[in-house]
PDB file of C-alpha atoms in Angstrom:
ATOM      1  CA  MET A   1     -11.004 -28.072 -21.068  1.00  0.00           C
ATOM      2  CA  LYS A   2     -11.249 -24.106 -20.917  1.00  0.00           C
ATOM      3  CA  ALA A   3      -9.488 -22.111 -18.469  1.00  0.00           C
ATOM      4  CA  ALA A   4      -8.486 -18.694 -17.577  1.00  0.00           C
ATOM      5  CA  VAL A   5      -4.619 -18.641 -17.937  1.00  0.00           C
ATOM      6  CA  ILE A   6      -2.319 -15.574 -16.336  1.00  0.00           C
ATOM      7  CA  THR A   7       0.225 -15.945 -18.976  1.00  0.00           C
ATOM      8  CA  GLY A   8       2.414 -13.069 -17.697  1.00  0.00           C
ATOM      9  CA  VAL A   9       2.913  -9.868 -15.735  1.00  0.00           C
ATOM     10  CA  GLY A  10      -0.377  -7.879 -17.195  1.00  0.00           C
ATOM     11  CA  ALA A  11      -1.858 -10.662 -19.273  1.00  0.00           C
ATOM     12  CA  VAL A  12      -4.670 -13.121 -19.256  1.00  0.00           C
ATOM     13  CA  GLU A  13      -6.696 -15.091 -21.568  1.00  0.00           C
ATOM     14  CA  VAL A  14      -9.128 -17.819 -21.652  1.00  0.00           C
ATOM     15  CA  THR A  15      -7.805 -20.991 -23.628  1.00  0.00           C
ATOM     16  CA  GLU A  16      -7.759 -24.716 -23.777  1.00  0.00           C
ATOM     17  CA  VAL A  17      -5.375 -26.402 -21.356  1.00  0.00           C
ATOM     18  CA  PRO A  18      -5.083 -30.141 -20.506  1.00  0.00           C
ATOM     19  CA  ASP A  19      -7.746 -31.866 -18.626  1.00  0.00           C
ATOM     20  CA  PRO A  20      -6.588 -32.547 -15.151  1.00  0.00           C
ATOM     21  CA  THR A  21      -5.881 -35.678 -13.714  1.00  0.00           C
ATOM     22  CA  PRO A  22      -6.163 -36.781 -10.192  1.00  0.00           C
ATOM     23  CA  GLY A  23      -3.598 -38.448  -7.851  1.00  0.00           C
ATOM     24  CA  PRO A  24      -4.473 -41.269  -5.329  1.00  0.00           C
ATOM     25  CA  ARG A  25      -5.899 -38.877  -2.577  1.00  0.00           C
ATOM     26  CA  ASP A  26      -7.223 -36.234  -5.099  1.00  0.00           C
ATOM     27  CA  VAL A  27     -10.432 -35.464  -6.596  1.00  0.00           C
ATOM     28  CA  VAL A  28     -11.278 -33.458  -9.935  1.00  0.00           C
ATOM     29  CA  VAL A  29     -13.932 -31.011  -9.446  1.00  0.00           C
ATOM     30  CA  ASP A  30     -16.395 -29.852 -12.066  1.00  0.00           C
ATOM     31  CA  VAL A  31     -16.219 -25.952 -11.090  1.00  0.00           C
ATOM     32  CA  ALA A  32     -19.506 -24.403 -10.650  1.00  0.00           C
ATOM     33  CA  ALA A  33     -18.429 -20.757  -9.609  1.00  0.00           C
ATOM     34  CA  CYS A  34     -14.995 -19.215  -8.985  1.00  0.00           C
ATOM     35  CA  GLY A  35     -14.814 -15.753  -7.177  1.00  0.00           C
ATOM     36  CA  LEU A  36     -12.281 -12.917  -8.081  1.00  0.00           C
ATOM     37  CA  CYS A  37      -9.974 -11.746  -5.326  1.00  0.00           C
ATOM     38  CA  GLY A  38      -7.335  -9.316  -4.644  1.00  0.00           C
ATOM     39  CA  THR A  39      -4.827 -12.168  -4.734  1.00  0.00           C
ATOM     40  CA  ASP A  40      -5.506 -12.239  -8.383  1.00  0.00           C
ATOM     41  CA  LEU A  41      -4.760  -8.956  -9.072  1.00  0.00           C
ATOM     42  CA  HIS A  42      -1.464  -9.393  -7.277  1.00  0.00           C
ATOM     43  CA  ILE A  43      -0.629 -12.471  -9.508  1.00  0.00           C
ATOM     44  CA  LEU A  44      -1.551 -10.373 -12.349  1.00  0.00           C
ATOM     45  CA  GLN A  45       1.083  -8.073 -11.463  1.00  0.00           C
ATOM     46  CA  GLY A  46       3.803 -10.332 -10.942  1.00  0.00           C
ATOM     47  CA  GLU A  47       3.560 -11.013  -6.956  1.00  0.00           C
ATOM     48  CA  PHE A  48       2.439 -13.974  -5.169  1.00  0.00           C
ATOM     49  CA  ALA A  49       2.735 -16.766  -7.639  1.00  0.00           C
ATOM     50  CA  PRO A  50       6.108 -18.467  -7.896  1.00  0.00           C
ATOM     51  CA  THR A  51       5.981 -18.912 -11.716  1.00  0.00           C
ATOM     52  CA  LEU A  52       3.784 -17.977 -14.459  1.00  0.00           C
ATOM     53  CA  PRO A  53       1.547 -18.908 -16.457  1.00  0.00           C
ATOM     54  CA  ILE A  54      -0.822 -19.985 -14.019  1.00  0.00           C
ATOM     55  CA  VAL A  55      -4.641 -20.848 -13.838  1.00  0.00           C
ATOM     56  CA  PRO A  56      -5.612 -18.465 -11.023  1.00  0.00           C
ATOM     57  CA  GLY A  57      -9.045 -18.914  -8.952  1.00  0.00           C
ATOM     58  CA  HIS A  58      -8.546 -19.806  -5.457  1.00  0.00           C
ATOM     59  CA  GLU A  59     -12.021 -19.532  -4.421  1.00  0.00           C
ATOM     60  CA  PHE A  60     -14.349 -22.351  -5.922  1.00  0.00           C
ATOM     61  CA  ALA A  61     -16.937 -24.842  -5.328  1.00  0.00           C
ATOM     62  CA  GLY A  62     -18.293 -27.597  -7.622  1.00  0.00           C
ATOM     63  CA  THR A  63     -19.166 -31.251  -7.984  1.00  0.00           C
ATOM     64  CA  VAL A  64     -16.736 -34.086  -7.817  1.00  0.00           C
ATOM     65  CA  ALA A  65     -16.280 -35.610 -11.490  1.00  0.00           C
ATOM     66  CA  GLU A  66     -13.560 -37.740 -10.759  1.00  0.00           C
ATOM     67  CA  VAL A  67     -11.869 -39.515  -7.738  1.00  0.00           C
ATOM     68  CA  GLY A  68      -8.337 -40.947  -7.239  1.00  0.00           C
ATOM     69  CA  ALA A  69      -7.889 -44.589  -6.344  1.00  0.00           C
ATOM     70  CA  GLU A  70      -7.438 -44.271  -2.610  1.00  0.00           C
ATOM     71  CA  VAL A  71     -10.533 -41.846  -2.195  1.00  0.00           C
ATOM     72  CA  THR A  72     -13.110 -42.887  -0.109  1.00  0.00           C
ATOM     73  CA  GLU A  73     -14.511 -39.918   1.635  1.00  0.00           C
ATOM     74  CA  VAL A  74     -16.596 -38.327  -1.360  1.00  0.00           C
ATOM     75  CA  ARG A  75     -18.042 -39.855  -4.173  1.00  0.00           C
ATOM     76  CA  VAL A  76     -18.746 -38.410  -7.891  1.00  0.00           C
ATOM     77  CA  GLY A  77     -21.689 -36.609  -7.797  1.00  0.00           C
ATOM     78  CA  ASP A  78     -21.027 -34.903  -4.186  1.00  0.00           C
ATOM     79  CA  ARG A  79     -20.976 -31.028  -4.010  1.00  0.00           C
ATOM     80  CA  VAL A  80     -17.990 -29.672  -2.374  1.00  0.00           C
ATOM     81  CA  ALA A  81     -16.446 -26.428  -1.593  1.00  0.00           C
ATOM     82  CA  VAL A  82     -12.463 -26.213  -1.664  1.00  0.00           C
ATOM     83  CA  ASP A  83     -10.084 -25.082   0.701  1.00  0.00           C
ATOM     84  CA  PRO A  84      -7.033 -24.054  -1.537  1.00  0.00           C
ATOM     85  CA  SER A  85      -4.340 -24.023   1.039  1.00  0.00           C
ATOM     86  CA  LEU A  86      -1.576 -26.682   0.577  1.00  0.00           C
ATOM     87  CA  TYR A  87       0.964 -27.160   3.369  1.00  0.00           C
ATOM     88  CA  CYS A  88       4.005 -29.655   3.810  1.00  0.00           C
ATOM     89  CA  HIS A  89       3.193 -30.698   7.227  1.00  0.00           C
ATOM     90  CA  GLU A  90       6.773 -31.262   7.994  1.00  0.00           C
ATOM     91  CA  CYS A  91       8.349 -27.776   8.479  1.00  0.00           C
ATOM     92  CA  ARG A  92       8.863 -26.197  12.005  1.00  0.00           C
ATOM     93  CA  MET A  93       5.566 -23.897  11.473  1.00  0.00           C
ATOM     94  CA  CYS A  94       3.696 -26.881  10.326  1.00  0.00           C
ATOM     95  CA  ARG A  95       4.663 -28.810  13.237  1.00  0.00           C
ATOM     96  CA  VAL A  96       3.874 -25.828  15.795  1.00  0.00           C
ATOM     97  CA  GLY A  97       0.104 -25.595  14.348  1.00  0.00           C
ATOM     98  CA  ARG A  98       0.851 -22.655  12.318  1.00  0.00           C
ATOM     99  CA  ASN A  99       0.229 -24.195   8.614  1.00  0.00           C
ATOM    100  CA  ASN A 100      -0.578 -21.075   7.000  1.00  0.00           C
ATOM    101  CA  LEU A 101       3.157 -20.081   7.460  1.00  0.00           C
ATOM    102  CA  CYS A 102       4.442 -22.875   6.055  1.00  0.00           C
ATOM    103  CA  GLU A 103       8.019 -22.865   4.662  1.00  0.00           C
ATOM    104  CA  ARG A 104       6.537 -24.739   1.667  1.00  0.00           C
ATOM    105  CA  TRP A 105       3.456 -23.104   1.415  1.00  0.00           C
ATOM    106  CA  ASN A 106       1.311 -23.519  -1.694  1.00  0.00           C
ATOM    107  CA  ALA A 107      -2.265 -22.823  -2.987  1.00  0.00           C
ATOM    108  CA  ILE A 108      -4.606 -23.851  -5.580  1.00  0.00           C
ATOM    109  CA  GLY A 109      -5.168 -20.853  -7.695  1.00  0.00           C
ATOM    110  CA  VAL A 110      -1.670 -19.256  -6.653  1.00  0.00           C
ATOM    111  CA  SER A 111       0.976 -21.713  -7.155  1.00  0.00           C
ATOM    112  CA  LYS A 112      -0.998 -24.640  -8.528  1.00  0.00           C
ATOM    113  CA  PRO A 113      -3.713 -24.494 -11.221  1.00  0.00           C
ATOM    114  CA  GLY A 114      -6.758 -23.136  -9.797  1.00  0.00           C
ATOM    115  CA  GLY A 115     -10.714 -22.939 -10.075  1.00  0.00           C
ATOM    116  CA  ALA A 116     -10.811 -20.497 -12.819  1.00  0.00           C
ATOM    117  CA  ALA A 117     -11.389 -23.256 -15.228  1.00  0.00           C
ATOM    118  CA  GLU A 118     -14.078 -25.821 -16.343  1.00  0.00           C
ATOM    119  CA  PHE A 119     -12.169 -28.314 -13.770  1.00  0.00           C
ATOM    120  CA  ALA A 120      -9.698 -28.479 -11.038  1.00  0.00           C
ATOM    121  CA  VAL A 121      -7.777 -30.910  -8.900  1.00  0.00           C
ATOM    122  CA  ALA A 122      -7.926 -30.737  -5.053  1.00  0.00           C
ATOM    123  CA  PRO A 123      -6.757 -33.070  -2.280  1.00  0.00           C
ATOM    124  CA  VAL A 124      -9.850 -34.702  -0.767  1.00  0.00           C
ATOM    125  CA  ALA A 125      -8.530 -33.751   2.600  1.00  0.00           C
ATOM    126  CA  ASN A 126      -9.337 -30.136   1.162  1.00  0.00           C
ATOM    127  CA  CYS A 127     -12.886 -30.589   0.205  1.00  0.00           C
ATOM    128  CA  VAL A 128     -15.835 -30.087   2.568  1.00  0.00           C
ATOM    129  CA  LYS A 129     -19.159 -31.311   1.316  1.00  0.00           C
ATOM    130  CA  LEU A 130     -22.100 -29.191   1.105  1.00  0.00           C
ATOM    131  CA  PRO A 131     -25.482 -29.666   2.698  1.00  0.00           C
ATOM    132  CA  ASP A 132     -28.574 -29.655   0.446  1.00  0.00           C
ATOM    133  CA  HIS A 133     -29.729 -26.135   1.159  1.00  0.00           C
ATOM    134  CA  ILE A 134     -26.597 -24.490   0.062  1.00  0.00           C
ATOM    135  CA  ARG A 135     -26.315 -23.475  -3.756  1.00  0.00           C
ATOM    136  CA  THR A 136     -23.004 -24.659  -4.945  1.00  0.00           C
ATOM    137  CA  GLU A 137     -22.198 -21.454  -6.720  1.00  0.00           C
ATOM    138  CA  ASP A 138     -22.902 -19.647  -3.391  1.00  0.00           C
ATOM    139  CA  ALA A 139     -20.232 -21.872  -1.332  1.00  0.00           C
ATOM    140  CA  ALA A 140     -17.401 -20.071  -3.561  1.00  0.00           C
ATOM    141  CA  LEU A 141     -18.003 -17.582  -0.806  1.00  0.00           C
ATOM    142  CA  ILE A 142     -16.786 -20.038   2.100  1.00  0.00           C
ATOM    143  CA  GLU A 143     -13.211 -19.489   1.096  1.00  0.00           C
ATOM    144  CA  PRO A 144     -13.054 -15.621   1.693  1.00  0.00           C
ATOM    145  CA  LEU A 145     -15.386 -16.213   4.929  1.00  0.00           C
ATOM    146  CA  SER A 146     -12.465 -18.487   6.311  1.00  0.00           C
ATOM    147  CA  CYS A 147     -10.227 -16.085   5.866  1.00  0.00           C
ATOM    148  CA  ALA A 148     -12.302 -13.627   7.876  1.00  0.00           C
ATOM    149  CA  VAL A 149     -12.826 -16.142  10.731  1.00  0.00           C
ATOM    150  CA  ARG A 150      -8.905 -16.448  10.618  1.00  0.00           C
ATOM    151  CA  GLY A 151      -8.805 -12.857  11.166  1.00  0.00           C
ATOM    152  CA  TYR A 152     -11.162 -12.730  14.136  1.00  0.00           C
ATOM    153  CA  ASP A 153      -9.196 -15.578  15.711  1.00  0.00           C
ATOM    154  CA  VAL A 154      -5.916 -13.459  15.584  1.00  0.00           C
ATOM    155  CA  LEU A 155      -7.828 -10.640  17.349  1.00  0.00           C
ATOM    156  CA  ARG A 156      -9.566 -12.572  19.849  1.00  0.00           C
ATOM    157  CA  ALA A 157     -12.235 -10.045  20.021  1.00  0.00           C
ATOM    158  CA  GLN A 158     -13.500  -8.773  23.214  1.00  0.00           C
ATOM    159  CA  MET A 159     -17.421  -8.218  23.671  1.00  0.00           C
ATOM    160  CA  ALA A 160     -18.359  -4.429  23.536  1.00  0.00           C
ATOM    161  CA  ALA A 161     -15.538  -3.516  21.252  1.00  0.00           C
ATOM    162  CA  ARG A 162     -15.578  -0.414  19.332  1.00  0.00           C
ATOM    163  CA  VAL A 163     -14.379  -1.299  15.715  1.00  0.00           C
ATOM    164  CA  LEU A 164     -13.180   0.612  12.683  1.00  0.00           C
ATOM    165  CA  ILE A 165     -12.920  -1.117   9.040  1.00  0.00           C
ATOM    166  CA  TYR A 166     -11.489   0.311   6.401  1.00  0.00           C
ATOM    167  CA  GLY A 167     -12.957  -0.836   3.078  1.00  0.00           C
ATOM    168  CA  SER A 168     -16.305  -2.013   2.473  1.00  0.00           C
ATOM    169  CA  GLY A 169     -15.310  -4.541  -0.495  1.00  0.00           C
ATOM    170  CA  THR A 170     -16.305  -8.222   0.064  1.00  0.00           C
ATOM    171  CA  MET A 171     -13.606  -8.932   2.903  1.00  0.00           C
ATOM    172  CA  GLY A 172     -14.519  -5.631   4.827  1.00  0.00           C
ATOM    173  CA  LEU A 173     -18.200  -6.619   4.592  1.00  0.00           C
ATOM    174  CA  MET A 174     -17.470 -10.057   6.289  1.00  0.00           C
ATOM    175  CA  MET A 175     -15.341  -8.649   8.763  1.00  0.00           C
ATOM    176  CA  LEU A 176     -18.503  -6.441   9.570  1.00  0.00           C
ATOM    177  CA  GLN A 177     -20.641  -9.484   9.819  1.00  0.00           C
ATOM    178  CA  LEU A 178     -18.235 -11.472  12.063  1.00  0.00           C
ATOM    179  CA  GLY A 179     -17.643  -8.250  14.126  1.00  0.00           C
ATOM    180  CA  LYS A 180     -21.333  -8.228  14.848  1.00  0.00           C
ATOM    181  CA  LEU A 181     -21.307 -11.951  15.777  1.00  0.00           C
ATOM    182  CA  THR A 182     -18.389 -11.263  18.213  1.00  0.00           C
ATOM    183  CA  GLY A 183     -20.586  -8.664  20.074  1.00  0.00           C
ATOM    184  CA  ALA A 184     -18.534  -5.588  19.025  1.00  0.00           C
ATOM    185  CA  ALA A 185     -20.389  -2.233  20.649  1.00  0.00           C
ATOM    186  CA  SER A 186     -20.049  -0.251  17.178  1.00  0.00           C
ATOM    187  CA  ILE A 187     -18.632  -0.856  13.941  1.00  0.00           C
ATOM    188  CA  ASP A 188     -17.862   2.031  11.591  1.00  0.00           C
ATOM    189  CA  VAL A 189     -16.614   1.610   8.005  1.00  0.00           C
ATOM    190  CA  VAL A 190     -14.712   3.934   5.652  1.00  0.00           C
ATOM    191  CA  ASP A 191     -14.216   3.783   2.181  1.00  0.00           C
ATOM    192  CA  LEU A 192     -13.726   6.324  -0.682  1.00  0.00           C
ATOM    193  CA  ASN A 193     -16.238   4.107  -2.848  1.00  0.00           C
ATOM    194  CA  GLU A 194     -19.668   5.544  -1.576  1.00  0.00           C
ATOM    195  CA  GLU A 195     -21.706   2.976  -3.528  1.00  0.00           C
ATOM    196  CA  ARG A 196     -20.015   0.157  -1.531  1.00  0.00           C
ATOM    197  CA  LEU A 197     -20.675   1.935   1.618  1.00  0.00           C
ATOM    198  CA  LYS A 198     -24.411   1.630   0.674  1.00  0.00           C
ATOM    199  CA  THR A 199     -24.057  -2.317   0.991  1.00  0.00           C
ATOM    200  CA  ALA A 200     -22.496  -1.694   4.471  1.00  0.00           C
ATOM    201  CA  VAL A 201     -25.536   0.508   5.633  1.00  0.00           C
ATOM    202  CA  GLN A 202     -27.688  -2.538   4.306  1.00  0.00           C
ATOM    203  CA  LEU A 203     -25.804  -4.941   6.683  1.00  0.00           C
ATOM    204  CA  GLY A 204     -26.407  -2.815   9.731  1.00  0.00           C
ATOM    205  CA  VAL A 205     -23.105  -0.660  10.248  1.00  0.00           C
ATOM    206  CA  SER A 206     -23.107   1.773  12.989  1.00  0.00           C
ATOM    207  CA  ALA A 207     -21.537   4.660  10.836  1.00  0.00           C
ATOM    208  CA  THR A 208     -19.942   5.187   7.604  1.00  0.00           C
ATOM    209  CA  GLY A 209     -17.938   7.765   5.975  1.00  0.00           C
ATOM    210  CA  VAL A 210     -15.427   8.415   3.182  1.00  0.00           C
ATOM    211  CA  ASN A 211     -12.959   9.350   5.737  1.00  0.00           C
ATOM    212  CA  ALA A 212     -12.410   8.650   9.520  1.00  0.00           C
ATOM    213  CA  ASP A 213     -12.649  12.320  10.439  1.00  0.00           C
ATOM    214  CA  GLU A 214     -16.261  12.439   9.449  1.00  0.00           C
ATOM    215  CA  LEU A 215     -17.107   9.582  12.173  1.00  0.00           C
ATOM    216  CA  ASP A 216     -16.185  12.378  14.989  1.00  0.00           C
ATOM    217  CA  ASN A 217     -14.344   9.681  17.491  1.00  0.00           C
ATOM    218  CA  PRO A 218     -11.296  11.271  18.921  1.00  0.00           C
ATOM    219  CA  ARG A 219     -10.791   8.785  21.344  1.00  0.00           C
ATOM    220  CA  GLY A 220      -9.877   6.108  18.460  1.00  0.00           C
ATOM    221  CA  TRP A 221     -11.335   2.619  18.098  1.00  0.00           C
ATOM    222  CA  ASP A 222     -10.428  -0.577  20.312  1.00  0.00           C
ATOM    223  CA  VAL A 223     -10.106  -2.337  17.097  1.00  0.00           C
ATOM    224  CA  VAL A 224      -9.149  -1.167  13.443  1.00  0.00           C
ATOM    225  CA  ILE A 225      -9.105  -3.546  10.349  1.00  0.00           C
ATOM    226  CA  ASP A 226      -7.512  -2.565   7.240  1.00  0.00           C
ATOM    227  CA  ALA A 227      -9.293  -4.475   4.643  1.00  0.00           C
ATOM    228  CA  THR A 228      -7.726  -2.482   1.710  1.00  0.00           C
ATOM    229  CA  GLY A 229      -3.972  -3.210   1.473  1.00  0.00           C
ATOM    230  CA  ASN A 230      -3.860   0.651   0.529  1.00  0.00           C
ATOM    231  CA  GLN A 231      -0.769   2.434   2.192  1.00  0.00           C
ATOM    232  CA  LYS A 232      -2.927   5.696   2.668  1.00  0.00           C
ATOM    233  CA  ALA A 233      -5.544   3.789   4.485  1.00  0.00           C
ATOM    234  CA  ILE A 234      -3.291   1.389   6.542  1.00  0.00           C
ATOM    235  CA  GLN A 235      -1.173   4.654   7.412  1.00  0.00           C
ATOM    236  CA  ASP A 236      -4.342   6.617   8.569  1.00  0.00           C
ATOM    237  CA  GLY A 237      -5.621   3.536  10.449  1.00  0.00           C
ATOM    238  CA  ILE A 238      -2.669   3.192  12.549  1.00  0.00           C
ATOM    239  CA  GLY A 239      -3.231   6.479  14.002  1.00  0.00           C
ATOM    240  CA  ARG A 240      -6.781   5.609  14.860  1.00  0.00           C
ATOM    241  CA  VAL A 241      -6.310   2.869  17.470  1.00  0.00           C
ATOM    242  CA  ALA A 242      -7.349   3.628  20.955  1.00  0.00           C
ATOM    243  CA  PRO A 243      -4.816   3.006  23.724  1.00  0.00           C
ATOM    244  CA  GLY A 244      -4.644  -0.361  24.573  1.00  0.00           C
ATOM    245  CA  GLY A 245      -6.418  -1.301  20.975  1.00  0.00           C
ATOM    246  CA  THR A 246      -5.183  -3.484  18.005  1.00  0.00           C
ATOM    247  CA  PHE A 247      -4.405  -2.745  14.491  1.00  0.00           C
ATOM    248  CA  LEU A 248      -4.986  -5.796  12.141  1.00  0.00           C
ATOM    249  CA  GLN A 249      -3.598  -5.700   8.670  1.00  0.00           C
ATOM    250  CA  PHE A 250      -5.934  -7.846   7.002  1.00  0.00           C
ATOM    251  CA  GLY A 251      -5.970  -6.782   3.391  1.00  0.00           C
ATOM    252  CA  VAL A 252      -3.285  -7.744   1.242  1.00  0.00           C
ATOM    253  CA  SER A 253      -0.849  -4.807   0.152  1.00  0.00           C
ATOM    254  CA  ASP A 254       1.917  -4.564  -2.597  1.00  0.00           C
ATOM    255  CA  TYR A 255       5.233  -5.845  -1.633  1.00  0.00           C
ATOM    256  CA  ALA A 256       6.606  -2.494  -1.894  1.00  0.00           C
ATOM    257  CA  THR A 257       4.013  -0.736   0.281  1.00  0.00           C
ATOM    258  CA  LYS A 258       5.552   1.144   3.420  1.00  0.00           C
ATOM    259  CA  VAL A 259       4.108   2.879   6.502  1.00  0.00           C
ATOM    260  CA  THR A 260       5.296   4.675   9.490  1.00  0.00           C
ATOM    261  CA  ILE A 261       4.995   3.724  13.018  1.00  0.00           C
ATOM    262  CA  GLU A 262       5.517   5.878  16.149  1.00  0.00           C
ATOM    263  CA  PRO A 263       7.455   3.162  18.412  1.00  0.00           C
ATOM    264  CA  TYR A 264       6.935   5.493  21.729  1.00  0.00           C
ATOM    265  CA  LYS A 265       3.265   5.436  21.059  1.00  0.00           C
ATOM    266  CA  ILE A 266       3.088   1.772  20.560  1.00  0.00           C
ATOM    267  CA  TYR A 267       4.954   1.331  23.700  1.00  0.00           C
ATOM    268  CA  ASN A 268       3.423   4.053  26.079  1.00  0.00           C
ATOM    269  CA  GLN A 269      -0.322   3.135  24.851  1.00  0.00           C
ATOM    270  CA  GLU A 270       0.264  -0.717  24.574  1.00  0.00           C
ATOM    271  CA  ILE A 271      -1.053  -0.810  20.977  1.00  0.00           C
ATOM    272  CA  THR A 272      -0.609  -4.343  19.324  1.00  0.00           C
ATOM    273  CA  ILE A 273       0.023  -4.419  15.413  1.00  0.00           C
ATOM    274  CA  THR A 274      -0.583  -7.720  14.172  1.00  0.00           C
ATOM    275  CA  GLY A 275      -1.497  -9.581  10.705  1.00  0.00           C
ATOM    276  CA  SER A 276      -3.805 -12.287   9.628  1.00  0.00           C
ATOM    277  CA  MET A 277      -2.498 -14.542   6.892  1.00  0.00           C
ATOM    278  CA  ALA A 278      -5.275 -16.517   4.827  1.00  0.00           C
ATOM    279  CA  VAL A 279      -6.654 -19.882   6.260  1.00  0.00           C
ATOM    280  CA  LEU A 280      -5.896 -21.498   9.290  1.00  0.00           C
ATOM    281  CA  HIS A 281      -8.000 -24.405  10.909  1.00  0.00           C
ATOM    282  CA  SER A 282     -10.835 -22.055   9.792  1.00  0.00           C
ATOM    283  CA  TYR A 283     -12.187 -23.437   6.678  1.00  0.00           C
ATOM    284  CA  GLU A 284     -14.647 -25.938   7.944  1.00  0.00           C
ATOM    285  CA  ARG A 285     -15.931 -23.338  10.544  1.00  0.00           C
ATOM    286  CA  ALA A 286     -16.450 -21.036   8.009  1.00  0.00           C
ATOM    287  CA  ALA A 287     -18.236 -23.770   6.200  1.00  0.00           C
ATOM    288  CA  ASP A 288     -20.540 -24.190   9.332  1.00  0.00           C
ATOM    289  CA  LEU A 289     -21.287 -20.404   9.561  1.00  0.00           C
ATOM    290  CA  PHE A 290     -22.229 -20.381   5.865  1.00  0.00           C
ATOM    291  CA  ALA A 291     -24.525 -23.253   6.219  1.00  0.00           C
ATOM    292  CA  ALA A 292     -26.048 -21.313   9.045  1.00  0.00           C
ATOM    293  CA  GLY A 293     -26.965 -18.210   6.974  1.00  0.00           C
ATOM    294  CA  VAL A 294     -24.328 -16.003   8.389  1.00  0.00           C
ATOM    295  CA  LEU A 295     -23.847 -14.040   5.174  1.00  0.00           C
ATOM    296  CA  ASP A 296     -26.482 -13.682   2.337  1.00  0.00           C
ATOM    297  CA  PRO A 297     -25.033 -14.483  -0.850  1.00  0.00           C
ATOM    298  CA  ALA A 298     -27.392 -12.326  -2.647  1.00  0.00           C
ATOM    299  CA  VAL A 299     -25.927  -9.179  -0.947  1.00  0.00           C
ATOM    300  CA  PHE A 300     -22.469 -10.229  -1.525  1.00  0.00           C
ATOM    301  CA  ILE A 301     -22.528 -11.408  -4.880  1.00  0.00           C
ATOM    302  CA  SER A 302     -22.936  -8.668  -7.155  1.00  0.00           C
ATOM    303  CA  ASP A 303     -22.084 -10.009 -10.644  1.00  0.00           C
ATOM    304  CA  ARG A 304     -21.798 -13.616 -12.026  1.00  0.00           C
ATOM    305  CA  MET A 305     -20.266 -13.976 -15.588  1.00  0.00           C
ATOM    306  CA  PRO A 306     -19.259 -16.572 -17.912  1.00  0.00           C
ATOM    307  CA  LEU A 307     -15.622 -18.052 -17.961  1.00  0.00           C
ATOM    308  CA  ALA A 308     -15.326 -16.639 -21.206  1.00  0.00           C
ATOM    309  CA  GLU A 309     -15.484 -13.090 -19.826  1.00  0.00           C
ATOM    310  CA  TYR A 310     -12.801 -13.692 -17.207  1.00  0.00           C
ATOM    311  CA  PRO A 311     -10.560 -10.888 -18.342  1.00  0.00           C
ATOM    312  CA  HIS A 312     -13.494  -8.382 -18.401  1.00  0.00           C
ATOM    313  CA  ALA A 313     -14.583  -9.701 -14.872  1.00  0.00           C
ATOM    314  CA  LEU A 314     -10.939  -9.006 -13.704  1.00  0.00           C
ATOM    315  CA  ASP A 315     -11.232  -5.489 -15.055  1.00  0.00           C
ATOM    316  CA  LEU A 316     -14.313  -4.563 -13.248  1.00  0.00           C
ATOM    317  CA  PHE A 317     -12.828  -6.002 -10.041  1.00  0.00           C
ATOM    318  CA  ARG A 318      -9.716  -3.950 -10.491  1.00  0.00           C
ATOM    319  CA  ASN A 319     -11.654  -0.622 -10.941  1.00  0.00           C
ATOM    320  CA  GLY A 320     -13.707  -1.436  -7.892  1.00  0.00           C
ATOM    321  CA  ILE A 321     -16.887  -2.074  -9.657  1.00  0.00           C
ATOM    322  CA  GLY A 322     -19.253  -4.187  -7.823  1.00  0.00           C
ATOM    323  CA  ARG A 323     -18.541  -6.395  -4.600  1.00  0.00           C
ATOM    324  CA  LYS A 324     -17.926 -10.207  -5.172  1.00  0.00           C
ATOM    325  CA  ILE A 325     -17.545 -10.963  -9.088  1.00  0.00           C
ATOM    326  CA  GLN A 326     -17.919 -14.573  -9.879  1.00  0.00           C
ATOM    327  CA  VAL A 327     -17.215 -16.375 -13.067  1.00  0.00           C
ATOM    328  CA  LEU A 328     -19.211 -19.614 -13.757  1.00  0.00           C
ATOM    329  CA  CYS A 329     -17.512 -22.364 -15.068  1.00  0.00           C
TER     330      CYS A 329
END
């Protein structure tokens, strides 16, 4: 079968790889669409994936093409979205319910072959059947939405919060949509990419700017969310948190990224700084929200390209062009 393969640092190609074989409790998914994510760029630069080469793609959905001998939950022909997270269920973090911090954490498309391929293997427990009204290709958005749901689980958002989001890419826009659902009093978005800010306006943002000074809120925000992973954005965002407020590190930064904090200010103003790591008991809830129409795929997905153009799609994404870019497999 054909698959995109990150063969080494900075190197990606579309090539032939062996067809996957399911284990007893696995299914083989005929992939319809696979979304590109910032994690894929980190893998390309030698971070996250423990070894290369690897077939990337942790945001995908498709049709069950083959089932393992012990699979009864789905049948060939069922349409599914796939939670890529793989846990050991044995370590201390798993046993206390923090599986996303598993000491042996793995993920399809990160440490195991992923969905940027014609076919992908997944445990049946990770597959969520799609209702009839959901397009299979659109359902690849469920995985990033599940990360956003996890982010709001961490925030434990209060009604009428004033929210500031750095970044209006896919994840920033999803945080905007969920912020509206949680009853935020206002949601402002900062991004250097003014074209992306237009989408935030389309989705009903309160205000936008290329920097937070344009928003004229000297009191700060109750909740500040970084959805960029960018050092300058993170540093600025920490300084914008109002007394008693929370800063959420949601965007994925490079390993080497460093910022400065002011311990006295954190103490004196009771500021919380926290993080949100991938998915935790949020995939099925995201699937339910998606089925209920919380996101309009036509707004979030800017480009759909054939698998053969995966390297080009990755270049577009790296250069900040478009919103969610998918490859059709």
